[in-house]
Amino acid sequence: MVSRVIPVDPFDLVVFGGTGDLARRKILPALFRRFCSGQMEGGSRVIGAARSDLSADDYRKMVAEAIAEFNTSTTCEAGTIEAFLSQVDYVHIDAMGEEGWQTLADMMKPGKIRAYYFSVAPSLFGPLAERLQAHGMADGESRIVVEKPFGRDLETARTLNDTLAKYFHESQIYRIDHYLGKETVQNLMAVRFGNMLFEPLWNAQYVDHIQITVAETVGVGGRGEYYDRSGAMRDMVQNHIMQLLCLIAMEPPAKFDPDAVRDEKLKVIRALNEVTPTDIVRGQYARGEGDSDYRDDVENPKATSESFIALRVGISNWRWAGTPFYLRTGKKLKARSSEIAVIFKETPHSIFGPEAGRHRNILTIRLQPNEGMDLDVTIKEPGPGGMRLIDVPLDMTFAEALGPDGEDVPDAYERLIMDVIRGNQTLFMRGDEVEAAWAWTDPIIQGWEKRGDRPVSYEPGTSGPEDALELIHHDGRRWREIRT
Ligand code: BG6
């Protein structure tokens, strides 16, 4: 089954921070793949904008190198890069000053969709928005895309929202959470709301608990300074994991429409229970063999931020009261593996007697790697010898199910950027959602600061601190194994 490519109108996409890490790793390769799929026709252009004094040709060279290094897709034909580069331009611009703005204004062509990607520090969002307006580049149809971190607490997020609102309407602001662009994450909605099978069981009566795990093998790499100011709570939980939780827990929206979906997500965030210190375990990775530890990596021997967090939270509404959600994320763990597992309750009575053992259905949504879903069902173990039961997975790996010979599943950025061009905000966070997420997160972080809580240490290459195992064992449950 070859995926259908839906044409988009011609656009000019200006990437502020066009020479930065995110642009090189994600945005430019994603645009290249969309180009290969025929979604940059009719004179669409990518215009890099950054402080470096580069010529357009120097920039194209940098773009070609970035694509050679970071494009993992095999679907682009050899030689396509030259054609793509002919649609790439560059402007040397000063975000805080006046240099380059008139040049950019002169480059923008009328009659095309205008999108401005702010792949820069949040302190530049305001100055960029202001200058786009001042130079007449922002009409009612233009869109801005802003990257995380969107604030570091409720107050800073509010200030950012207020600043952007001075220049752009909420319907023009696309706050990216790349987890919402992942194929499986959207499939979560398709599975929940496109099938009769799951929704009647999707509540506290039938679901014992839910686990969300985002495990990484990498450390904090070259992002130590940013990470030390954030920790896993701000870097992963407040945004990516919160979004996954919302999609799992929300009520069915009346339609698949941006505000209908985001209204339901907001209700989930507002219904989250407060968590107490006993609901949370924080960790920092220790030194591996011949390796650095967390504090070395963030270059702060006194760092109190966490590279791992596990927490238990409840949702106070009719659907979920009594079903705990266990959330966990960390760096330098034993495998790169992200999944959501819905663990159903056992049958109320086993007709097969105690020797058949205890069994339950588990629906696992694998975000990465091997995007797909498993549903563990209980069957009879084949062969004679009575009624012995085993759990076997009904496996749907998306690459196998949907593509010829494992066709590439599009990257989150490809989908999200094209949604910006189409003007579809369903997979982007609304301002009030982001604020509600901070309103839940803030007291937790403030509590750590007030009490002087310190993360515990964990060995790299493991599942995280022992205390995190205790957190769930205490409730008579077990984490799912972290494995690829
Ligand atoms: C980013 C975080 O938003 O997401 C990183 O800042 C993290 O710390 C990354 O590594 C994980 O994204 P993915 O798509 O690789 O799971």
Short mmCIF file of C-alpha atoms and ligand atoms in Angstrom, two decimals:
data_model
loop_
_atom_site.label_atom_id
_atom_site.label_comp_id
_atom_site.label_asym_id
_atom_site.label_seq_id
_atom_site.Cartn_x
_atom_site.Cartn_y
_atom_site.Cartn_z
CA MET A 1 0.00 0.00 0.00
CA VAL A 2 1.75 3.22 -1.13
CA SER A 3 0.89 6.20 1.04
CA ARG A 4 -1.09 8.87 -0.73
CA VAL A 5 0.55 12.28 -1.10
CA ILE A 6 -1.94 15.08 -0.82
CA PRO A 7 -0.76 18.19 -2.70
CA VAL A 8 -0.24 21.40 -0.75
CA ASP A 9 -0.40 24.96 -2.04
CA PRO A 10 2.89 26.71 -2.86
CA PHE A 11 4.60 28.15 0.19
CA ASP A 12 7.56 30.14 1.42
CA LEU A 13 8.90 28.69 4.66
CA VAL A 14 11.42 30.87 6.47
CA VAL A 15 13.47 28.94 9.00
CA PHE A 16 14.86 31.29 11.64
CA GLY A 17 17.80 29.49 13.21
CA GLY A 18 18.27 27.92 9.77
CA THR A 19 21.90 26.98 10.50
CA GLY A 20 21.14 25.52 13.94
CA ASP A 21 21.15 21.98 15.18
CA LEU A 22 17.42 21.34 14.93
CA ALA A 23 17.28 22.75 11.40
CA ARG A 24 20.16 20.52 10.29
CA ARG A 25 19.01 17.36 12.03
CA LYS A 26 15.27 17.53 11.56
CA ILE A 27 13.70 20.43 9.69
CA LEU A 28 15.81 20.46 6.51
CA PRO A 29 15.89 16.66 6.02
CA ALA A 30 12.11 16.60 6.59
CA LEU A 31 11.58 19.26 3.93
CA PHE A 32 13.83 17.39 1.55
CA ARG A 33 11.72 14.25 1.95
CA ARG A 34 8.52 16.23 1.36
CA PHE A 35 10.18 17.66 -1.74
CA CYS A 36 10.87 14.11 -2.94
CA SER A 37 7.22 13.26 -2.37
CA GLY A 38 6.13 16.14 -4.59
CA GLN A 39 4.92 18.51 -1.90
CA MET A 40 7.12 21.45 -2.81
CA GLU A 41 5.79 22.19 -6.24
CA GLY A 42 4.66 25.46 -7.81
CA GLY A 43 7.75 27.36 -6.68
CA SER A 44 7.65 26.60 -2.96
CA ARG A 45 10.80 27.74 -1.19
CA VAL A 46 12.75 27.20 2.00
CA ILE A 47 14.56 30.32 3.18
CA GLY A 48 17.14 29.86 5.89
CA ALA A 49 17.55 32.92 8.12
CA ALA A 50 20.32 33.19 10.66
CA ARG A 51 23.05 35.37 12.09
CA SER A 52 25.90 33.78 10.10
CA ASP A 53 27.11 35.86 7.22
CA LEU A 54 26.73 33.18 4.52
CA SER A 55 26.00 33.45 0.83
CA ALA A 56 23.00 31.52 -0.49
CA ASP A 57 25.45 29.07 -2.07
CA ASP A 58 27.29 28.52 1.22
CA TYR A 59 23.95 27.83 2.85
CA ARG A 60 22.92 25.35 0.14
CA LYS A 61 26.21 23.57 0.73
CA MET A 62 25.43 23.36 4.43
CA VAL A 63 21.92 22.08 3.67
CA ALA A 64 23.31 19.40 1.35
CA GLU A 65 25.74 18.29 4.07
CA ALA A 66 23.00 18.19 6.69
CA ILE A 67 20.83 16.07 4.43
CA ALA A 68 23.70 13.73 3.63
CA GLU A 69 24.31 13.29 7.35
CA PHE A 70 20.83 13.18 8.79
CA ASN A 71 18.41 12.02 6.13
CA THR A 72 17.65 8.40 6.89
CA SER A 73 15.00 7.90 4.23
CA THR A 74 15.66 5.81 1.19
CA THR A 75 12.70 6.99 -0.83
CA CYS A 76 14.42 10.01 -2.42
CA GLU A 77 15.99 9.30 -5.77
CA ALA A 78 19.67 10.01 -6.34
CA GLY A 79 20.21 13.42 -7.88
CA THR A 80 17.08 14.97 -6.33
CA ILE A 81 19.17 17.03 -3.93
CA GLU A 82 20.21 19.49 -6.66
CA ALA A 83 16.59 20.15 -7.57
CA PHE A 84 15.71 20.65 -3.92
CA LEU A 85 18.60 23.06 -3.38
CA SER A 86 17.41 25.21 -6.27
CA GLN A 87 14.39 25.97 -4.08
CA VAL A 88 16.50 26.90 -1.06
CA ASP A 89 17.62 30.44 -0.30
CA TYR A 90 19.28 32.26 2.58
CA VAL A 91 19.18 35.59 4.31
CA HIS A 92 21.64 36.86 6.89
CA ILE A 93 19.48 38.47 9.54
CA ASP A 94 19.77 40.06 12.96
CA ALA A 95 16.81 38.96 15.09
CA MET A 96 17.35 41.79 17.58
CA GLY A 97 18.32 44.50 15.10
CA GLU A 98 17.32 45.73 11.67
CA GLU A 99 19.88 44.02 9.47
CA GLY A 100 18.48 41.71 6.81
CA TRP A 101 14.80 42.36 7.39
CA GLN A 102 14.19 44.43 4.30
CA THR A 103 16.07 41.85 2.21
CA LEU A 104 13.79 39.13 3.58
CA ALA A 105 10.70 41.25 2.95
CA ASP A 106 11.81 41.72 -0.67
CA MET A 107 12.32 37.97 -1.06
CA MET A 108 8.77 37.05 0.00
CA LYS A 109 6.52 36.54 -3.00
CA PRO A 110 2.85 37.46 -2.94
CA GLY A 111 0.22 34.78 -3.45
CA LYS A 112 2.04 32.05 -1.53
CA ILE A 113 1.46 30.69 1.94
CA ARG A 114 3.91 32.23 4.40
CA ALA A 115 5.20 30.23 7.30
CA TYR A 116 7.91 31.31 9.75
CA TYR A 117 9.63 28.63 11.78
CA PHE A 118 11.15 30.01 15.02
CA SER A 119 13.86 27.42 15.60
CA VAL A 120 15.59 29.78 18.03
CA ALA A 121 15.79 30.51 21.76
CA PRO A 122 12.40 31.54 23.21
CA SER A 123 13.85 34.95 24.14
CA LEU A 124 13.86 35.70 20.38
CA PHE A 125 10.20 34.76 19.75
CA GLY A 126 8.96 38.25 20.64
CA PRO A 127 11.58 40.22 18.64
CA LEU A 128 11.02 38.00 15.58
CA ALA A 129 7.24 38.31 15.75
CA GLU A 130 7.50 42.06 16.15
CA ARG A 131 9.83 42.52 13.18
CA LEU A 132 7.74 40.31 10.92
CA GLN A 133 4.81 42.60 11.59
CA ALA A 134 6.83 45.79 11.34
CA HIS A 135 8.17 44.80 7.92
CA GLY A 136 4.74 43.84 6.59
CA MET A 137 5.58 40.16 6.23
CA ALA A 138 2.81 38.85 8.42
CA ASP A 139 -0.65 38.91 6.90
CA GLY A 140 -3.71 37.26 8.44
CA GLU A 141 -2.85 34.04 6.62
CA SER A 142 0.78 33.76 7.78
CA ARG A 143 1.76 31.18 10.34
CA ILE A 144 4.49 30.99 12.93
CA VAL A 145 5.88 27.74 14.26
CA VAL A 146 7.46 27.77 17.70
CA GLU A 147 9.61 25.08 19.21
CA LYS A 148 9.83 23.94 22.78
CA PRO A 149 10.77 24.84 25.45
CA PHE A 150 7.64 26.99 25.58
CA GLY A 151 8.51 28.72 28.86
CA ARG A 152 10.04 27.12 31.92
CA ASP A 153 7.04 27.60 34.20
CA LEU A 154 3.52 28.99 34.08
CA GLU A 155 4.61 32.58 34.39
CA THR A 156 7.14 32.51 31.55
CA ALA A 157 4.74 30.53 29.32
CA ARG A 158 2.04 33.14 29.93
CA THR A 159 4.43 35.94 29.09
CA LEU A 160 5.40 34.18 25.84
CA ASN A 161 1.75 33.60 24.95
CA ASP A 162 0.94 37.25 25.65
CA THR A 163 3.90 38.45 23.60
CA LEU A 164 2.99 36.32 20.58
CA ALA A 165 -0.67 37.32 20.91
CA LYS A 166 0.31 40.95 20.32
CA TYR A 167 1.34 40.09 16.77
CA PHE A 168 -0.44 36.87 15.80
CA HIS A 169 -3.84 35.37 16.37
CA GLU A 170 -3.94 32.02 18.19
CA SER A 171 -5.06 30.37 14.92
CA GLN A 172 -1.72 31.45 13.37
CA ILE A 173 0.49 30.06 16.15
CA TYR A 174 1.74 26.47 15.82
CA ARG A 175 3.41 25.26 19.03
CA ILE A 176 5.26 22.13 18.01
CA ASP A 177 5.47 19.02 20.13
CA HIS A 178 7.13 16.58 17.76
CA TYR A 179 5.66 13.62 19.66
CA LEU A 180 2.26 14.56 18.27
CA GLY A 181 3.63 14.10 14.77
CA LYS A 182 4.78 10.53 15.34
CA GLU A 183 2.86 8.06 13.23
CA THR A 184 1.90 5.82 16.12
CA VAL A 185 0.73 8.67 18.28
CA GLN A 186 -1.84 9.60 15.68
CA ASN A 187 -2.71 5.98 15.27
CA LEU A 188 -3.62 5.97 18.90
CA MET A 189 -6.54 8.23 18.04
CA ALA A 190 -7.42 6.13 14.99
CA VAL A 191 -7.43 2.97 17.07
CA ARG A 192 -9.41 4.47 19.91
CA PHE A 193 -12.01 6.34 17.90
CA GLY A 194 -12.10 4.37 14.66
CA ASN A 195 -12.88 0.97 16.17
CA MET A 196 -15.78 -0.29 18.20
CA LEU A 197 -13.58 -2.77 19.97
CA PHE A 198 -11.59 -0.64 22.38
CA GLU A 199 -13.62 2.34 23.49
CA PRO A 200 -16.22 0.48 25.59
CA LEU A 201 -13.34 -1.03 27.61
CA TRP A 202 -11.30 2.16 27.84
CA ASN A 203 -12.05 3.15 31.43
CA ALA A 204 -11.34 2.40 35.08
CA GLN A 205 -13.79 -0.48 35.11
CA TYR A 206 -11.70 -2.53 32.67
CA VAL A 207 -8.26 -0.94 32.69
CA ASP A 208 -6.04 -1.81 35.65
CA HIS A 209 -3.38 0.76 34.92
CA ILE A 210 -1.51 2.49 32.12
CA GLN A 211 2.25 2.83 31.67
CA ILE A 212 3.96 5.37 29.47
CA THR A 213 7.70 4.89 28.97
CA VAL A 214 10.08 7.01 26.93
CA ALA A 215 13.51 5.47 27.40
CA GLU A 216 16.66 6.71 25.70
CA THR A 217 20.16 5.27 25.57
CA VAL A 218 21.84 8.62 24.92
CA GLY A 219 23.01 10.94 27.68
CA VAL A 220 22.53 14.69 27.62
CA GLY A 221 25.22 14.99 24.95
CA GLY A 222 26.21 18.51 24.02
CA ARG A 223 23.07 20.05 25.55
CA GLY A 224 24.29 20.09 29.13
CA GLU A 225 23.62 23.73 29.87
CA TYR A 226 20.03 23.63 28.63
CA TYR A 227 19.39 20.28 30.25
CA ASP A 228 20.69 21.27 33.66
CA ARG A 229 18.17 24.11 33.69
CA SER A 230 15.36 21.76 32.66
CA GLY A 231 15.72 18.20 33.85
CA ALA A 232 13.49 15.41 32.57
CA MET A 233 10.38 16.95 34.08
CA ARG A 234 10.58 20.09 31.98
CA ASP A 235 12.29 18.47 28.99
CA MET A 236 9.98 15.46 28.53
CA VAL A 237 7.12 15.19 31.03
CA GLN A 238 5.54 18.64 30.81
CA ASN A 239 5.26 18.31 27.03
CA HIS A 240 5.80 14.97 25.25
CA ILE A 241 4.60 12.63 27.98
CA MET A 242 1.75 14.94 28.93
CA GLN A 243 0.57 14.91 25.32
CA LEU A 244 0.66 11.11 25.18
CA LEU A 245 -1.26 10.96 28.42
CA CYS A 246 -3.89 13.33 27.03
CA LEU A 247 -4.43 11.27 23.89
CA ILE A 248 -4.78 8.08 25.90
CA ALA A 249 -7.09 9.55 28.51
CA MET A 250 -9.24 12.10 26.67
CA GLU A 251 -12.93 11.72 25.92
CA PRO A 252 -13.86 11.21 22.26
CA PRO A 253 -14.03 14.64 20.66
CA ALA A 254 -17.20 15.32 18.66
CA LYS A 255 -15.07 15.61 15.53
CA PHE A 256 -11.44 15.44 14.50
CA ASP A 257 -11.05 19.14 14.44
CA PRO A 258 -8.31 21.24 16.09
CA ASP A 259 -10.35 22.85 18.83
CA ALA A 260 -12.54 19.82 19.51
CA VAL A 261 -9.42 17.68 20.07
CA ARG A 262 -7.57 20.31 22.07
CA ASP A 263 -10.59 21.05 24.28
CA GLU A 264 -10.65 17.38 25.31
CA LYS A 265 -6.91 17.28 25.95
CA LEU A 266 -7.16 20.37 28.11
CA LYS A 267 -9.85 18.73 30.27
CA VAL A 268 -7.49 15.82 30.96
CA ILE A 269 -4.67 18.11 32.10
CA ARG A 270 -7.04 20.01 34.34
CA ALA A 271 -8.29 16.76 35.90
CA LEU A 272 -4.78 15.48 36.80
CA ASN A 273 -4.38 14.88 40.51
CA GLU A 274 -1.68 16.58 42.46
CA VAL A 275 1.26 14.30 43.03
CA THR A 276 3.04 13.99 46.36
CA PRO A 277 6.77 13.26 46.89
CA THR A 278 5.96 9.58 47.41
CA ASP A 279 4.57 9.43 43.86
CA ILE A 280 7.86 10.46 42.26
CA VAL A 281 11.35 9.10 41.83
CA ARG A 282 14.07 11.19 40.24
CA GLY A 283 17.47 9.96 39.16
CA GLN A 284 20.80 11.01 37.70
CA TYR A 285 22.93 8.57 35.75
CA ALA A 286 26.19 7.52 37.35
CA ARG A 287 29.49 7.00 35.57
CA GLY A 288 29.68 4.05 33.20
CA GLU A 289 32.92 2.33 32.34
CA GLY A 290 35.27 4.92 30.87
CA ASP A 291 32.37 7.32 30.63
CA SER A 292 31.20 10.52 32.24
CA ASP A 293 28.34 10.84 34.72
CA TYR A 294 25.39 13.20 34.55
CA ARG A 295 27.06 15.97 36.52
CA ASP A 296 30.13 15.85 34.27
CA ASP A 297 27.87 16.04 31.23
CA VAL A 298 25.99 19.11 32.44
CA GLU A 299 29.28 20.55 33.76
CA ASN A 300 27.79 21.24 37.15
CA PRO A 301 29.16 19.18 40.06
CA LYS A 302 26.21 20.25 42.20
CA ALA A 303 23.47 19.65 39.60
CA THR A 304 20.13 18.78 41.18
CA SER A 305 18.22 18.33 37.91
CA GLU A 306 17.12 14.83 36.92
CA SER A 307 17.98 12.71 33.89
CA PHE A 308 15.33 10.16 34.92
CA ILE A 309 11.89 10.49 36.39
CA ALA A 310 9.15 8.02 37.23
CA LEU A 311 5.84 9.08 38.61
CA ARG A 312 2.38 7.89 39.44
CA VAL A 313 -0.60 10.10 38.74
CA GLY A 314 -4.35 9.72 38.83
CA ILE A 315 -7.06 11.50 36.87
CA SER A 316 -10.10 12.72 38.75
CA ASN A 317 -12.95 12.12 36.39
CA TRP A 318 -15.63 9.45 35.89
CA ARG A 319 -13.68 7.55 33.29
CA TRP A 320 -10.38 7.21 35.13
CA ALA A 321 -10.94 7.57 38.88
CA GLY A 322 -9.05 4.63 40.41
CA THR A 323 -6.78 3.81 37.44
CA PRO A 324 -3.20 4.91 38.04
CA PHE A 325 -1.02 6.17 35.22
CA TYR A 326 2.69 5.39 35.63
CA LEU A 327 4.97 7.65 33.64
CA ARG A 328 8.68 7.14 33.17
CA THR A 329 11.42 8.67 31.08
CA GLY A 330 15.18 8.75 31.29
CA LYS A 331 18.50 9.01 29.55
CA LYS A 332 21.28 6.38 29.42
CA LEU A 333 18.84 3.55 30.00
CA LYS A 334 19.21 0.03 28.71
CA ALA A 335 17.41 0.52 25.38
CA ARG A 336 15.83 3.18 23.20
CA SER A 337 12.24 2.26 23.53
CA SER A 338 9.09 4.30 23.86
CA GLU A 339 5.71 2.77 24.40
CA ILE A 340 2.31 3.17 25.95
CA ALA A 341 0.87 0.06 27.56
CA VAL A 342 -2.76 -0.28 28.53
CA ILE A 343 -2.95 -3.13 31.02
CA PHE A 344 -6.48 -4.47 31.29
CA LYS A 345 -7.87 -6.15 34.38
CA GLU A 346 -8.02 -9.90 34.78
CA THR A 347 -11.25 -11.65 33.97
CA PRO A 348 -13.57 -11.53 36.99
CA HIS A 349 -13.46 -15.31 37.36
CA SER A 350 -11.24 -17.97 35.82
CA ILE A 351 -13.22 -20.98 34.66
CA PHE A 352 -9.92 -22.80 34.04
CA GLY A 353 -8.92 -23.06 37.67
CA PRO A 354 -5.81 -21.86 39.50
CA GLU A 355 -3.37 -23.99 37.44
CA ALA A 356 -4.24 -21.95 34.32
CA GLY A 357 -2.48 -18.99 35.91
CA ARG A 358 -3.42 -15.34 35.86
CA HIS A 359 -3.73 -13.61 32.53
CA ARG A 360 -4.73 -10.28 31.17
CA ASN A 361 -4.85 -8.38 27.94
CA ILE A 362 -2.27 -5.73 27.28
CA LEU A 363 -2.46 -3.28 24.42
CA THR A 364 0.99 -1.91 23.67
CA ILE A 365 1.43 1.05 21.40
CA ARG A 366 5.08 1.16 20.30
CA LEU A 367 6.22 4.66 19.42
CA GLN A 368 9.77 3.71 18.57
CA PRO A 369 11.54 1.72 17.36
CA ASN A 370 9.40 -0.61 15.19
CA GLU A 371 6.31 1.59 15.34
CA GLY A 372 3.26 -0.52 15.80
CA MET A 373 0.89 -2.15 18.21
CA ASP A 374 0.61 -5.42 20.05
CA LEU A 375 -2.43 -6.83 21.71
CA ASP A 376 -1.65 -9.65 24.12
CA VAL A 377 -4.46 -12.16 24.10
CA THR A 378 -4.77 -15.31 26.14
CA ILE A 379 -5.06 -18.59 24.26
CA LYS A 380 -4.68 -22.26 24.98
CA GLU A 381 -1.14 -23.56 24.81
CA PRO A 382 -1.10 -25.92 21.83
CA GLY A 383 -0.89 -29.67 22.37
CA PRO A 384 -2.35 -32.19 24.74
CA GLY A 385 -2.06 -31.84 28.49
CA GLY A 386 -5.14 -29.94 29.48
CA MET A 387 -6.11 -26.34 29.51
CA ARG A 388 -2.84 -24.48 29.93
CA LEU A 389 -3.13 -20.82 28.96
CA ILE A 390 -0.52 -18.56 27.42
CA ASP A 391 -0.48 -14.94 26.30
CA VAL A 392 0.47 -14.29 22.70
CA PRO A 393 0.75 -10.98 20.91
CA LEU A 394 -1.37 -10.05 17.92
CA ASP A 395 1.33 -7.93 16.34
CA MET A 396 0.82 -5.10 13.91
CA THR A 397 4.10 -3.52 12.93
CA PHE A 398 3.19 -0.50 10.85
CA ALA A 399 6.08 -0.71 8.42
CA GLU A 400 5.03 -4.26 7.49
CA ALA A 401 1.32 -3.61 7.57
CA LEU A 402 1.35 -0.39 5.60
CA GLY A 403 4.31 -0.25 3.29
CA PRO A 404 5.81 -2.32 0.51
CA ASP A 405 9.04 -3.85 1.81
CA GLY A 406 9.08 -1.78 4.95
CA GLU A 407 8.46 1.59 3.30
CA ASP A 408 9.64 4.46 5.50
CA VAL A 409 7.20 5.76 8.04
CA PRO A 410 7.33 9.57 7.60
CA ASP A 411 9.15 11.47 10.30
CA ALA A 412 7.15 13.59 12.75
CA TYR A 413 8.58 16.84 11.37
CA GLU A 414 7.48 16.02 7.83
CA ARG A 415 3.90 15.64 8.90
CA LEU A 416 3.87 18.61 11.23
CA ILE A 417 5.45 21.04 8.77
CA MET A 418 2.95 20.03 6.09
CA ASP A 419 0.13 20.50 8.61
CA VAL A 420 1.37 24.05 9.14
CA ILE A 421 1.22 24.66 5.41
CA ARG A 422 -2.28 23.18 5.24
CA GLY A 423 -3.36 25.31 8.20
CA ASN A 424 -4.31 22.33 10.36
CA GLN A 425 -3.62 22.90 14.07
CA THR A 426 -4.98 19.60 15.39
CA LEU A 427 -1.51 18.25 16.23
CA PHE A 428 -0.21 21.46 17.79
CA MET A 429 -0.57 22.66 21.36
CA ARG A 430 -2.89 25.52 22.09
CA GLY A 431 -1.74 28.26 24.45
CA ASP A 432 -4.15 27.29 27.25
CA GLU A 433 -3.02 23.65 27.06
CA VAL A 434 0.61 24.61 27.55
CA GLU A 435 -0.31 26.85 30.47
CA ALA A 436 -2.41 24.10 32.10
CA ALA A 437 0.50 21.67 31.77
CA TRP A 438 2.80 24.14 33.54
CA ALA A 439 0.17 24.79 36.20
CA TRP A 440 0.32 21.07 37.06
CA THR A 441 4.12 20.82 36.80
CA ASP A 442 5.08 23.99 38.69
CA PRO A 443 4.10 22.93 42.24
CA ILE A 444 5.97 19.64 41.81
CA ILE A 445 9.20 21.39 40.82
CA GLN A 446 8.72 24.08 43.45
CA GLY A 447 8.29 21.32 46.07
CA TRP A 448 11.68 19.82 45.13
CA GLU A 449 13.31 23.21 45.34
CA LYS A 450 11.70 24.04 48.68
CA ARG A 451 12.57 20.71 50.28
CA GLY A 452 16.01 20.58 48.64
CA ASP A 453 15.22 17.14 47.14
CA ARG A 454 18.09 15.45 45.35
CA PRO A 455 17.80 12.83 42.60
CA VAL A 456 19.16 9.37 43.39
CA SER A 457 21.90 7.83 41.30
CA TYR A 458 21.37 5.01 38.78
CA GLU A 459 23.69 2.86 36.76
CA PRO A 460 23.76 3.63 33.04
CA GLY A 461 22.41 0.81 30.86
CA THR A 462 19.77 -0.20 33.41
CA SER A 463 16.05 0.54 33.79
CA GLY A 464 16.75 3.46 36.12
CA PRO A 465 16.94 3.72 39.91
CA GLU A 466 15.82 0.86 42.17
CA ASP A 467 13.43 3.28 43.86
CA ALA A 468 11.48 3.52 40.61
CA LEU A 469 10.87 -0.24 40.72
CA GLU A 470 9.69 0.16 44.30
CA LEU A 471 7.27 2.89 43.29
CA ILE A 472 5.22 0.47 41.22
CA HIS A 473 5.94 -2.73 43.23
CA HIS A 474 4.43 -0.99 46.20
CA ASP A 475 1.10 -1.03 44.29
CA GLY A 476 1.48 -4.73 43.45
CA ARG A 477 2.43 -4.00 39.83
CA ARG A 478 5.55 -4.20 37.66
CA TRP A 479 7.07 -1.98 35.04
CA ARG A 480 7.20 -3.42 31.60
CA GLU A 481 10.64 -4.34 30.50
CA ILE A 482 12.56 -1.70 28.59
CA ARG A 483 13.73 -3.38 25.40
CA THR A 484 13.84 -2.79 21.69
C1 BG6 B 1 13.39 16.32 22.82
C2 BG6 B 1 14.13 16.41 24.13
O1 BG6 B 1 12.27 17.17 22.84
O2 BG6 B 1 12.98 14.99 22.59
C3 BG6 B 1 15.32 15.49 24.12
O3 BG6 B 1 14.55 17.76 24.35
C4 BG6 B 1 14.91 14.08 23.76
O4 BG6 B 1 15.99 15.51 25.37
C5 BG6 B 1 14.06 14.08 22.50
O5 BG6 B 1 16.08 13.32 23.56
C6 BG6 B 1 13.48 12.70 22.22
O6 BG6 B 1 12.86 12.70 20.97
P1 BG6 B 1 12.74 11.35 20.13
O7 BG6 B 1 11.87 11.71 18.97
O8 BG6 B 1 14.13 10.97 19.75
O9 BG6 B 1 12.11 10.36 21.05
#
